CSV table of C-alpha atoms and ligand atoms in Angstrom, one decimal:
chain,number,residue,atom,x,y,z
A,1,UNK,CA,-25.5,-12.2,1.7
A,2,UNK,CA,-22.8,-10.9,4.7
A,3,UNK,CA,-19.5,-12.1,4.4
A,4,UNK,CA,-17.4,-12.1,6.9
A,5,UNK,CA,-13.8,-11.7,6.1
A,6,UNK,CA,-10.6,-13.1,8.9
A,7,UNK,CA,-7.5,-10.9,8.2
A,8,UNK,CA,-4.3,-11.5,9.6
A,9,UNK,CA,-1.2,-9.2,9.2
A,10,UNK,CA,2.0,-9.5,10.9
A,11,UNK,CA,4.5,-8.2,8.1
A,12,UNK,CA,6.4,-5.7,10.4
A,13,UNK,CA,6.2,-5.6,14.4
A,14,UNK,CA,2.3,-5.8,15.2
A,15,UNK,CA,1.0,-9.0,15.1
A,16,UNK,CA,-2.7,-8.7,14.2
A,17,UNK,CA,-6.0,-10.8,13.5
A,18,UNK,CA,-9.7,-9.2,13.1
A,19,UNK,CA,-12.9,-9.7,11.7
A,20,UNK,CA,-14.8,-7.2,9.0
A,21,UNK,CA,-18.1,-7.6,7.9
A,22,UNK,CA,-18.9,-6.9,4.5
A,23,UNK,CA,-15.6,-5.1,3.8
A,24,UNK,CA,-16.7,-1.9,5.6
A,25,UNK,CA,-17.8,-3.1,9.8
A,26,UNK,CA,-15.3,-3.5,12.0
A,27,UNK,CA,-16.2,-6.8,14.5
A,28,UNK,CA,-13.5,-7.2,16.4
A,29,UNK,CA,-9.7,-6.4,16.1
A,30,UNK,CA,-6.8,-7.9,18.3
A,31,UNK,CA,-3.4,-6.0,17.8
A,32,UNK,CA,-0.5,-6.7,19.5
A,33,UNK,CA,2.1,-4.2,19.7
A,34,UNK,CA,5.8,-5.4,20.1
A,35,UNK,CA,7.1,-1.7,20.4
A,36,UNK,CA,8.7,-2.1,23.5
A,37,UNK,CA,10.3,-4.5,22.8
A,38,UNK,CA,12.0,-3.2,19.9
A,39,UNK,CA,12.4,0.0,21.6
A,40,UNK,CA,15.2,-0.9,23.4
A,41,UNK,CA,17.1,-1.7,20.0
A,42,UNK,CA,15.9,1.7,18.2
A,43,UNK,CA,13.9,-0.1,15.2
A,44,UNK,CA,13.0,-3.5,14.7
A,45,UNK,CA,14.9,-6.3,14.8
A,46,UNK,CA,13.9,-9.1,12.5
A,47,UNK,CA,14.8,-11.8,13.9
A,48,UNK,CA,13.2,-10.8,17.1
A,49,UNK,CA,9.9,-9.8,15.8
A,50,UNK,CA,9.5,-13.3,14.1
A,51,UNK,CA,10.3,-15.0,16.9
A,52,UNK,CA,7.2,-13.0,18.8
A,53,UNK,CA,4.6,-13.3,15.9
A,54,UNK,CA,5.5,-17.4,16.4
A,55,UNK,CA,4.5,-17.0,20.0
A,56,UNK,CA,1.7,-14.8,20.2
A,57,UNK,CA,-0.3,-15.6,16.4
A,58,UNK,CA,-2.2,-18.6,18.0
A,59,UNK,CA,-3.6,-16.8,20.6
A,60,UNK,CA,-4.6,-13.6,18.9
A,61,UNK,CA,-6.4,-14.9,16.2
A,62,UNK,CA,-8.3,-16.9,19.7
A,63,UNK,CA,-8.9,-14.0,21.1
A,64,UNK,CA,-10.3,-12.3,17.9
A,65,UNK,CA,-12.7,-14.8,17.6
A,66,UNK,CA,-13.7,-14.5,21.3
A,67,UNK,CA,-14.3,-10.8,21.3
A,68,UNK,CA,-16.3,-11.4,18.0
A,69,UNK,CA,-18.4,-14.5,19.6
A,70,UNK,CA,-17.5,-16.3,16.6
A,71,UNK,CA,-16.1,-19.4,15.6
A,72,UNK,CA,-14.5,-20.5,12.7
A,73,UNK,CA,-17.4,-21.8,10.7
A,74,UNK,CA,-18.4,-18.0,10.9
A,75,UNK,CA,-16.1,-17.3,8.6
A,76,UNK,CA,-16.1,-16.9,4.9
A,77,UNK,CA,-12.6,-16.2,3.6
A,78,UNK,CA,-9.2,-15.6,5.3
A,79,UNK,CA,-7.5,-12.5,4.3
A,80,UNK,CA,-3.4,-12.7,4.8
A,81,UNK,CA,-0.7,-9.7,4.2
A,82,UNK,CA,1.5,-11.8,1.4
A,83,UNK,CA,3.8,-9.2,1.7
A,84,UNK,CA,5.5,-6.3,1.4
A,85,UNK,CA,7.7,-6.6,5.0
A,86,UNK,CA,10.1,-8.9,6.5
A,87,UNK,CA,10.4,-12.1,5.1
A,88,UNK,CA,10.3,-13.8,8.6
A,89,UNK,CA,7.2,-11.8,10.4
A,90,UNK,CA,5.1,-12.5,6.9
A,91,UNK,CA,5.5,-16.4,6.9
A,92,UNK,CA,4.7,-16.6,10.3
A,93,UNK,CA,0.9,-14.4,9.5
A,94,UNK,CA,0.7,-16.9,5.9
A,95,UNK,CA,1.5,-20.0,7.6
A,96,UNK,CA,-1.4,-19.1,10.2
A,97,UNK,CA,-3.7,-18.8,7.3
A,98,UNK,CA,-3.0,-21.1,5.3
A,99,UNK,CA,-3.6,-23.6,8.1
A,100,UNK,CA,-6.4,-22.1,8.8
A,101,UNK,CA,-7.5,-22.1,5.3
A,102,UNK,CA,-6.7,-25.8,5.0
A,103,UNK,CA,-8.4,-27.4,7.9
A,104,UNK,CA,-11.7,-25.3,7.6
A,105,UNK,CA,-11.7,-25.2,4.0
A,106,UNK,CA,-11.9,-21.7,3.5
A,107,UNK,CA,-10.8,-19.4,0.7
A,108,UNK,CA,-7.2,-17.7,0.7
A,109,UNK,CA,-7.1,-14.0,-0.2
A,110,UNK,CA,-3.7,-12.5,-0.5
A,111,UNK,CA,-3.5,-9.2,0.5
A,112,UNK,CA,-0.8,-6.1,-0.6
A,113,UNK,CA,-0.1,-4.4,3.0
A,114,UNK,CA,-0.3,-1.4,1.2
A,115,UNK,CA,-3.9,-2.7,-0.2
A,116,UNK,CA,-4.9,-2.6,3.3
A,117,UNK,CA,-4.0,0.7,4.2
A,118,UNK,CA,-5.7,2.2,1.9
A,119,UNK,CA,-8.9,-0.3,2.6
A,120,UNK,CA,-8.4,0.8,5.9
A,121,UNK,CA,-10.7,4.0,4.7
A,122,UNK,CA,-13.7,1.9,4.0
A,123,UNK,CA,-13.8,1.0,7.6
A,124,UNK,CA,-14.9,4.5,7.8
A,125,UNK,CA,-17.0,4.9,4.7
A,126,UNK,CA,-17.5,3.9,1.4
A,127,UNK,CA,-14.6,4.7,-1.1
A,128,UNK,CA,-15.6,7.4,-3.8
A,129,UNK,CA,-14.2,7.0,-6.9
A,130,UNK,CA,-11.6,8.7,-8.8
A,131,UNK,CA,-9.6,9.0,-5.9
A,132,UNK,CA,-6.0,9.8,-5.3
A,133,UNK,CA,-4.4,8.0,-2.3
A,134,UNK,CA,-1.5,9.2,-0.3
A,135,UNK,CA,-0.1,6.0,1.4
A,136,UNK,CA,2.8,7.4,4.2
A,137,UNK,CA,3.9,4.8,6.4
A,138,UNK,CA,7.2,3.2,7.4
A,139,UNK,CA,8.0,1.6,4.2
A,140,UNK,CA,6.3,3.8,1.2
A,141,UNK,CA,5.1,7.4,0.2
A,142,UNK,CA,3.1,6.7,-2.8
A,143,UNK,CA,0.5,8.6,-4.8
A,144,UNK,CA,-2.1,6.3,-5.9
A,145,UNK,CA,-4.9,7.0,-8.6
A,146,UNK,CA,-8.0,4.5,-8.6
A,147,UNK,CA,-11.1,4.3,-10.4
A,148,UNK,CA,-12.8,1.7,-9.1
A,149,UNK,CA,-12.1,-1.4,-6.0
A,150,UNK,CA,-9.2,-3.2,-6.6
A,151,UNK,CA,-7.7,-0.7,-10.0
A,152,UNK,CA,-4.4,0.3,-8.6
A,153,UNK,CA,-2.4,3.3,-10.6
A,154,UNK,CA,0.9,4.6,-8.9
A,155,UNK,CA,1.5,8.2,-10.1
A,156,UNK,CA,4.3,8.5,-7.8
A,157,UNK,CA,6.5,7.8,-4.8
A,158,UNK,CA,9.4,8.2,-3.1
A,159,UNK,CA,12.8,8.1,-5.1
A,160,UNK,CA,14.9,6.4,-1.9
A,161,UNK,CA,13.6,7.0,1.9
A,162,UNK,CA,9.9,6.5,2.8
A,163,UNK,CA,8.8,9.6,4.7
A,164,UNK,CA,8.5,7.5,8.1
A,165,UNK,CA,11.9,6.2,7.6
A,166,UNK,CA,12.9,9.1,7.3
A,167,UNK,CA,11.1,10.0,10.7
A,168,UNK,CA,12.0,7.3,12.6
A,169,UNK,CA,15.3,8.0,11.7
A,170,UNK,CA,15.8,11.4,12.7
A,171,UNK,CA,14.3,11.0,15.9
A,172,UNK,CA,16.8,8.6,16.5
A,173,UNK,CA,19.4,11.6,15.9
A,174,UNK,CA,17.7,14.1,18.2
A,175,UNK,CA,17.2,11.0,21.0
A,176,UNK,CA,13.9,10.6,21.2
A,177,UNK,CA,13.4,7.1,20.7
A,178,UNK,CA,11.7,4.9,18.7
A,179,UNK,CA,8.9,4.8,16.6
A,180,UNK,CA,10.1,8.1,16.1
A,181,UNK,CA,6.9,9.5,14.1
A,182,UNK,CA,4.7,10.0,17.1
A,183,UNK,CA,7.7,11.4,19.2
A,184,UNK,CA,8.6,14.2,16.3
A,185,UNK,CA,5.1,15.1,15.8
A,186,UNK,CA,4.2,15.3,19.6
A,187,UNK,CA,7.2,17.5,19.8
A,188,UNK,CA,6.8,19.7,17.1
A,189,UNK,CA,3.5,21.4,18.7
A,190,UNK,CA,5.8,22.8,21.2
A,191,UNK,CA,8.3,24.3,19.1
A,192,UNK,CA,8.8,26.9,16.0
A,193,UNK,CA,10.0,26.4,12.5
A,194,UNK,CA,13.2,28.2,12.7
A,195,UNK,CA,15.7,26.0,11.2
A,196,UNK,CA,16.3,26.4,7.5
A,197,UNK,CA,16.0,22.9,6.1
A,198,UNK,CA,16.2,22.1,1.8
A,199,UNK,CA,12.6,21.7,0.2
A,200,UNK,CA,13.3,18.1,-0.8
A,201,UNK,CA,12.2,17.2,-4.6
A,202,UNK,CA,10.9,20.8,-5.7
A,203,UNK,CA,9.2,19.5,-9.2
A,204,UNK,CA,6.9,18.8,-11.6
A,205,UNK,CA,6.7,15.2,-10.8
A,206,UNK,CA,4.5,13.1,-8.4
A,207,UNK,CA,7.5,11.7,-6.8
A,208,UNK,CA,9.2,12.5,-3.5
A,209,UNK,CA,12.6,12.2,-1.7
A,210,UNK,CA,14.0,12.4,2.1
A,211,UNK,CA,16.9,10.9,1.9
A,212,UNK,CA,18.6,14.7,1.5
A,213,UNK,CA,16.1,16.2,4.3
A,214,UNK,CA,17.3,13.5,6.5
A,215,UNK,CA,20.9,14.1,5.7
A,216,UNK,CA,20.7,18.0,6.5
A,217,UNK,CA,19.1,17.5,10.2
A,218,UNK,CA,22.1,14.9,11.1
A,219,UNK,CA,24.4,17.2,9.7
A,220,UNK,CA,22.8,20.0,11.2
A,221,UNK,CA,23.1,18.3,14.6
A,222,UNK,CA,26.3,17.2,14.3
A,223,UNK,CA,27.7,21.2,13.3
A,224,UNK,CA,25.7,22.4,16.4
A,225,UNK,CA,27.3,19.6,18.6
A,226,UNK,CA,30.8,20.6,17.0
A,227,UNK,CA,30.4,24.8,17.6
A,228,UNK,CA,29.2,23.1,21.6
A,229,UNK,CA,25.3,25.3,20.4
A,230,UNK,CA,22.8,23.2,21.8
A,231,UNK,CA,19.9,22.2,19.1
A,232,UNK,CA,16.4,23.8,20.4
A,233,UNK,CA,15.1,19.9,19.6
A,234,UNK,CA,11.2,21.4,19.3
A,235,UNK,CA,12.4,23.9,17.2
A,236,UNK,CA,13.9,21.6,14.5
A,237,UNK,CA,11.3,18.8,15.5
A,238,UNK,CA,8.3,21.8,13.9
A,239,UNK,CA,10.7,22.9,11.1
A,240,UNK,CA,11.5,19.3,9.6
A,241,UNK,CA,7.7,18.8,10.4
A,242,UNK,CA,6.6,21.6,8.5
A,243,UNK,CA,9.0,20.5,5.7
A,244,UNK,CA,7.7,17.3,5.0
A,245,UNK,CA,3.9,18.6,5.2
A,246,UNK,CA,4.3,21.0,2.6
A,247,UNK,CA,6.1,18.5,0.4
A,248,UNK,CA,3.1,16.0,0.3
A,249,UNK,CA,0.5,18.8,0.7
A,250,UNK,CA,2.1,19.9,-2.9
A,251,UNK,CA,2.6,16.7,-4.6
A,252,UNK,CA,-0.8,16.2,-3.4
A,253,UNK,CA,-2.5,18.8,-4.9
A,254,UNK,CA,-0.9,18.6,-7.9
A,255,UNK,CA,-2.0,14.7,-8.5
A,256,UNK,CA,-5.5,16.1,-7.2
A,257,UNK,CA,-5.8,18.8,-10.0
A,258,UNK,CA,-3.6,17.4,-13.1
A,259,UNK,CA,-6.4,14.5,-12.8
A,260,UNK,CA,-9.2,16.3,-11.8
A,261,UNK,CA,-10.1,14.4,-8.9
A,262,UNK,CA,-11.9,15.3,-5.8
A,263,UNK,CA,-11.7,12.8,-3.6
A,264,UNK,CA,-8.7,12.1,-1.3
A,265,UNK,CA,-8.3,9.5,1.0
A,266,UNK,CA,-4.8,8.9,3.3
A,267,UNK,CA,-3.4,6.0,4.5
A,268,UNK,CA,-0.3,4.0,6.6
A,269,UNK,CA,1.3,5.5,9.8
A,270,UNK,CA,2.7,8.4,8.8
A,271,UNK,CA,-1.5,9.4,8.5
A,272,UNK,CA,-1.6,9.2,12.1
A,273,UNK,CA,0.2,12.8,12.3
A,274,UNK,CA,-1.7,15.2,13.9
A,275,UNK,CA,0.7,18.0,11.5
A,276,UNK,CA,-0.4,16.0,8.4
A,277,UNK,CA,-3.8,15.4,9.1
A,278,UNK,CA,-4.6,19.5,10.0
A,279,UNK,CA,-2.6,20.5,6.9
A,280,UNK,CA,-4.5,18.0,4.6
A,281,UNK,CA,-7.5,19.2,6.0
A,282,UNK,CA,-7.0,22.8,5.2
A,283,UNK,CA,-6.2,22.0,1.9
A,284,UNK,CA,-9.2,20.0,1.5
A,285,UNK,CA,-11.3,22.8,2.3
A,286,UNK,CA,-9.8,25.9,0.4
A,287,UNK,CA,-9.8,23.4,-2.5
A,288,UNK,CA,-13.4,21.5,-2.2
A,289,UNK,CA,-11.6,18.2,-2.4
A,290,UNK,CA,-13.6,15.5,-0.1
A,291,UNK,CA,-11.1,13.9,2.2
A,292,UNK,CA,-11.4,11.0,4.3
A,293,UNK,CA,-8.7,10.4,6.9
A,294,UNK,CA,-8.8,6.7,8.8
A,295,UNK,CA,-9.0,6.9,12.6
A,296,UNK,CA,-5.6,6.4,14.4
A,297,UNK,CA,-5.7,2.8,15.1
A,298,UNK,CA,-6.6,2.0,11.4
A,299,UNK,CA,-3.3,4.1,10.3
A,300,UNK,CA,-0.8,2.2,11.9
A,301,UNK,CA,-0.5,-1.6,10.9
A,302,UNK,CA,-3.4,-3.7,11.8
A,303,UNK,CA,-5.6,-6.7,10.7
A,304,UNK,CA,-9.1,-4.9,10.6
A,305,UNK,CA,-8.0,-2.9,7.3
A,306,UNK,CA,-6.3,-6.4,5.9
A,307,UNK,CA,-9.8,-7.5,6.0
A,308,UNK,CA,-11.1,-5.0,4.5
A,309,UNK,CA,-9.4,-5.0,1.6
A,310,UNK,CA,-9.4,-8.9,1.5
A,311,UNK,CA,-13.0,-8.6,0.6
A,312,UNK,CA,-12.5,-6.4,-2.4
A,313,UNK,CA,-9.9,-8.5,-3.6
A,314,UNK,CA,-12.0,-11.8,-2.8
A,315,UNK,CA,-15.4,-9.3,-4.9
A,316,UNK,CA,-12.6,-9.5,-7.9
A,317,UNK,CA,-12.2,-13.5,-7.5
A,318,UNK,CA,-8.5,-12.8,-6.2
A,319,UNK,CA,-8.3,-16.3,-4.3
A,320,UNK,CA,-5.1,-18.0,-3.4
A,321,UNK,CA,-3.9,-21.7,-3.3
A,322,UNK,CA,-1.7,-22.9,-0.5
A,323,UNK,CA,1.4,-22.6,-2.8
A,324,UNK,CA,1.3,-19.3,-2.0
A,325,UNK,CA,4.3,-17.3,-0.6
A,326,UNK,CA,5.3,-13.7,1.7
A,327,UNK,CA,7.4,-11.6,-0.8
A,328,UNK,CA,9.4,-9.2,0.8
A,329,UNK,CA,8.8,-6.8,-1.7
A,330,UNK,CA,6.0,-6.2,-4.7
A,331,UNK,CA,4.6,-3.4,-6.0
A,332,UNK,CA,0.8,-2.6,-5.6
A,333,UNK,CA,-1.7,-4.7,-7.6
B,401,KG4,O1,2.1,1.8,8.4
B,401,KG4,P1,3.0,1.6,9.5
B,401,KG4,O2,2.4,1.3,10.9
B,401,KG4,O3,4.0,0.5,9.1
B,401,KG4,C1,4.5,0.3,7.8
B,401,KG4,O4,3.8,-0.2,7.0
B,401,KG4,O5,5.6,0.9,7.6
B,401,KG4,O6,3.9,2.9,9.6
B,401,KG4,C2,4.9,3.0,10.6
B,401,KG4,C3,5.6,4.4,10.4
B,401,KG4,C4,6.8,4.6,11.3
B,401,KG4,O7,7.8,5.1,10.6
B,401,KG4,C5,6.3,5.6,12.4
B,401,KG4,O8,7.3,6.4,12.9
B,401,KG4,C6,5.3,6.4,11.5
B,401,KG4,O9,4.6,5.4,10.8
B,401,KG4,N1,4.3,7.1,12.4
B,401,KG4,C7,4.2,8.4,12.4
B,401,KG4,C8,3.2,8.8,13.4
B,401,KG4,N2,2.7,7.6,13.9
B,401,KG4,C9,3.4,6.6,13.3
B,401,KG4,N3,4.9,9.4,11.7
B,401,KG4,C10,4.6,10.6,12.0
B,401,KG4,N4,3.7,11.0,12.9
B,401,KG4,C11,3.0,10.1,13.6
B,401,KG4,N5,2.1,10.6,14.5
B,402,ZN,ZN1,2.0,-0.6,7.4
C-alpha cells in the first residue's frame, strides 16, 4: 500500500515541510529560505534563525498540506531532521513533529540530515546498489559506501573544514557575500585558473582537507592588498574552483575503483555546483560509472529529501518515541 511520508527539516536556515509518496514522488514541498536575512550578517546567526523557524514552522507545514490537498489523516508517518545542525533551528522542526506525532497518532521517524541528502537521489530514481556517495554541503564532505537502504559505511571525509565552509568562507574574503557557494561558482565561469593554489590532501586516503586551501587564498589576498596588486577575483574564484573539483574528482575515483563500484550518486549543497556537477560527469563517462546528480532544489536543504529518506528508515522499523532529542552533532547511521 502507498505511504505517504511528512518531513520536516529546519536544522540550519531553511525552514522546510513536504510530502513524498512512497519514498521516491515528490507531492508537494514548501521551503522557506531565510538567506536574506542572514545575508546581512555574512552566515547565519543562530539565534536569529531559531527565532524565524518558531514563526514560520506552523504555517509551512499548512501550506504543504494545502498544495498537496491533504490533510493530516493522509498521512502515515512524520519524518524529522534529529540532527546534525544548530541546536536551536532543530528543536524548533522536532517539537513540530512531535506534536504532530502526538495529537494524530502518527509514527516518529528520526532522520540524519545527511540521510536525507543522499535520499534526496531517490526523488529522482531508484538508488542502485553498491554505491559510493559524495555528500558536499555546508557542514560535511564525506565519502559514503552502501549496499543496501539504510547500510551506512563512511570511507572518508574531511579532516577539519567542510568544502562549503570552506566556500562560504572565502567568498566572504573576496566580498562577494553570502552563501558564498553559488557566488564563487557563478564567478568562476568568467575567469581562468591562474593562481597557483596547494593541492590540499594529496594521498592515499578517502579523506579530505580545506582548511590549508582556505588559508592560502586569504593570505594570497592579503599579500596582493599589501604589494597595492589588485586580485583578478574571477581568476582566483576558477582557480580555487578548479582546485577543489580535482580534489573530490580524485578521492572519488579512487573510493569508485578500490571497491569496485559503479554507481555514484552526490549529494548536499555543494552538489549544486555547476563546476562539480560537469567535472563528475566527465568522469562518469570516461570511466562507465552511472551517476545520478539530484536536481538543484533537492541539493540544498529541504524537507522533500527528509521524507524520502524517512521512509527507508521507517521500511527498517526506525520509529521514534517522543523522548526523542535534536543532537547537534552524530555521525551517519
Ligand atoms: O546542504 P546545504 O544546503 O546545508 C548544509 O547541510 O550544510 O549546503 C549549504 C552549502 C553552503 O556552504 C553553500 O555555500 C554551498 O552549500 N553551496 C554551493 C553552491 N550552492 C550551495 N557551493 C558551491 N557551489 C554552489 N553552486
Ligand atoms: Zn544540508
Amino acid at each position: 500500500m502507498d505511504k505517504y511520508i511528512l518531513g520536516i527539516e529546519s536544522s540550519c536556515d531553511e525552514t522546510s515541510c513536504a510530502i513524498v509518496k512512497n519514498g521516491c514522488e515528490e507531492i508537494a514541498t514548501v521551503v522557506l529560505s531565510q538567506i536574506d536575512i542572514h545575508t546581512d550578517f555574512g552566515g547565519v546567526v543562530p539565534e536569529i534563525a531559531s527565532r524565524h523557524h518558531v514563526k514560520n514552522i506552523t504555517m509551512v507545514i499548512e501550506q504543504t498540506l494545502k498544495k498537496a490537498n491533504m490533510n493530516m489523516t493522509d498521512i502515515d508517518a512524520i519524518a524529522i531532521t534529529y540532527g546534525p545542525g544548530l541546536i536551536g533551528s532543530l528543536l524548533v522542526g522536532l517539537e513540530a513533529a512531535k506534536t504532530l506525532s502526538y495529537i494524530y497518532q502518527k509514527p516518529l521517524i528520526p532522520v540524519h540530515h545527511i540521510a536525507g541528502h543522499i535520499y534526496a537521489n531517490s526523488l529522482v530514481r531508484p538508488l542502485q546498489f553498491p554505491l559510493i556517495a559524495l555528500v558536499v554541503s555546508g557542514g560535511h564532505t564525506d565519502l559514503i559506501k552502501m549496499d543496501s537502504h539504510y547500510s551506512f559505511e563512511k570511507l572518508g571525509g574531511t579532516l577539519d573544514d567542510a568544502v562549503g565552509e570552506c566556500y562560504d568562507k572565502v567568498a566572504r574574503v573576496l566580498g562577494l557575500g553570502y552563501p558564498g557557494g553559488p557566488k564563487i561558482d557563478k564567478l568562476a565561469k568568467q575567469g581562468n585558473n591562474t593562481y597557483s593554489l596547494p593541492t590540499p590532501l594529496n594521498d592515499d586516503s578517502y579523506n579530505f582537507s580545506y582548511s590549508g586551501l582556505k588559508s592560502a587564498v586569504i593570505n594570497l589576498n592579503h599579500k596582493e592588498q599589501q604589494r597595492k596588486q589588485k586580485i583578478i577575483k574571477a581568476d582566483l574564484a576558477a582557480s580555487f574552483q578548479q582546485v577543489v573539483i580535482d580534489s573530490l574528482i580524485k578521492k572519488t575515483k579512487r573510493a569508485l575503483k578500490n571497491n569496485d563500484i559503479h554507481h555514484l550518486i552526490i549529494a548536499g549543497g555543494v552538489a549544486a555546483n555547476e563546476g562539480l556537477r560537469e567535472a563528475l560527469t566527465i568522469m562518469c563517462e570516461q570511466e562507465n560509472i552511472d551517476l545520478s546528480i539530484p536536481p538543484i532544489k533537492f541539493c540544498t536543504d529541504n524537507a522533500a529529501m527528509i521524507a524520502a529518506a524517512g521512509y527507508f528508515a521507517y521500511q527498517k522499523g526506525r520509529v521514534a518515541d517522543l523522548a526523542l532529542n535534536s543532537k547537534s552533532s552524530d555521525y551517519l547511521h
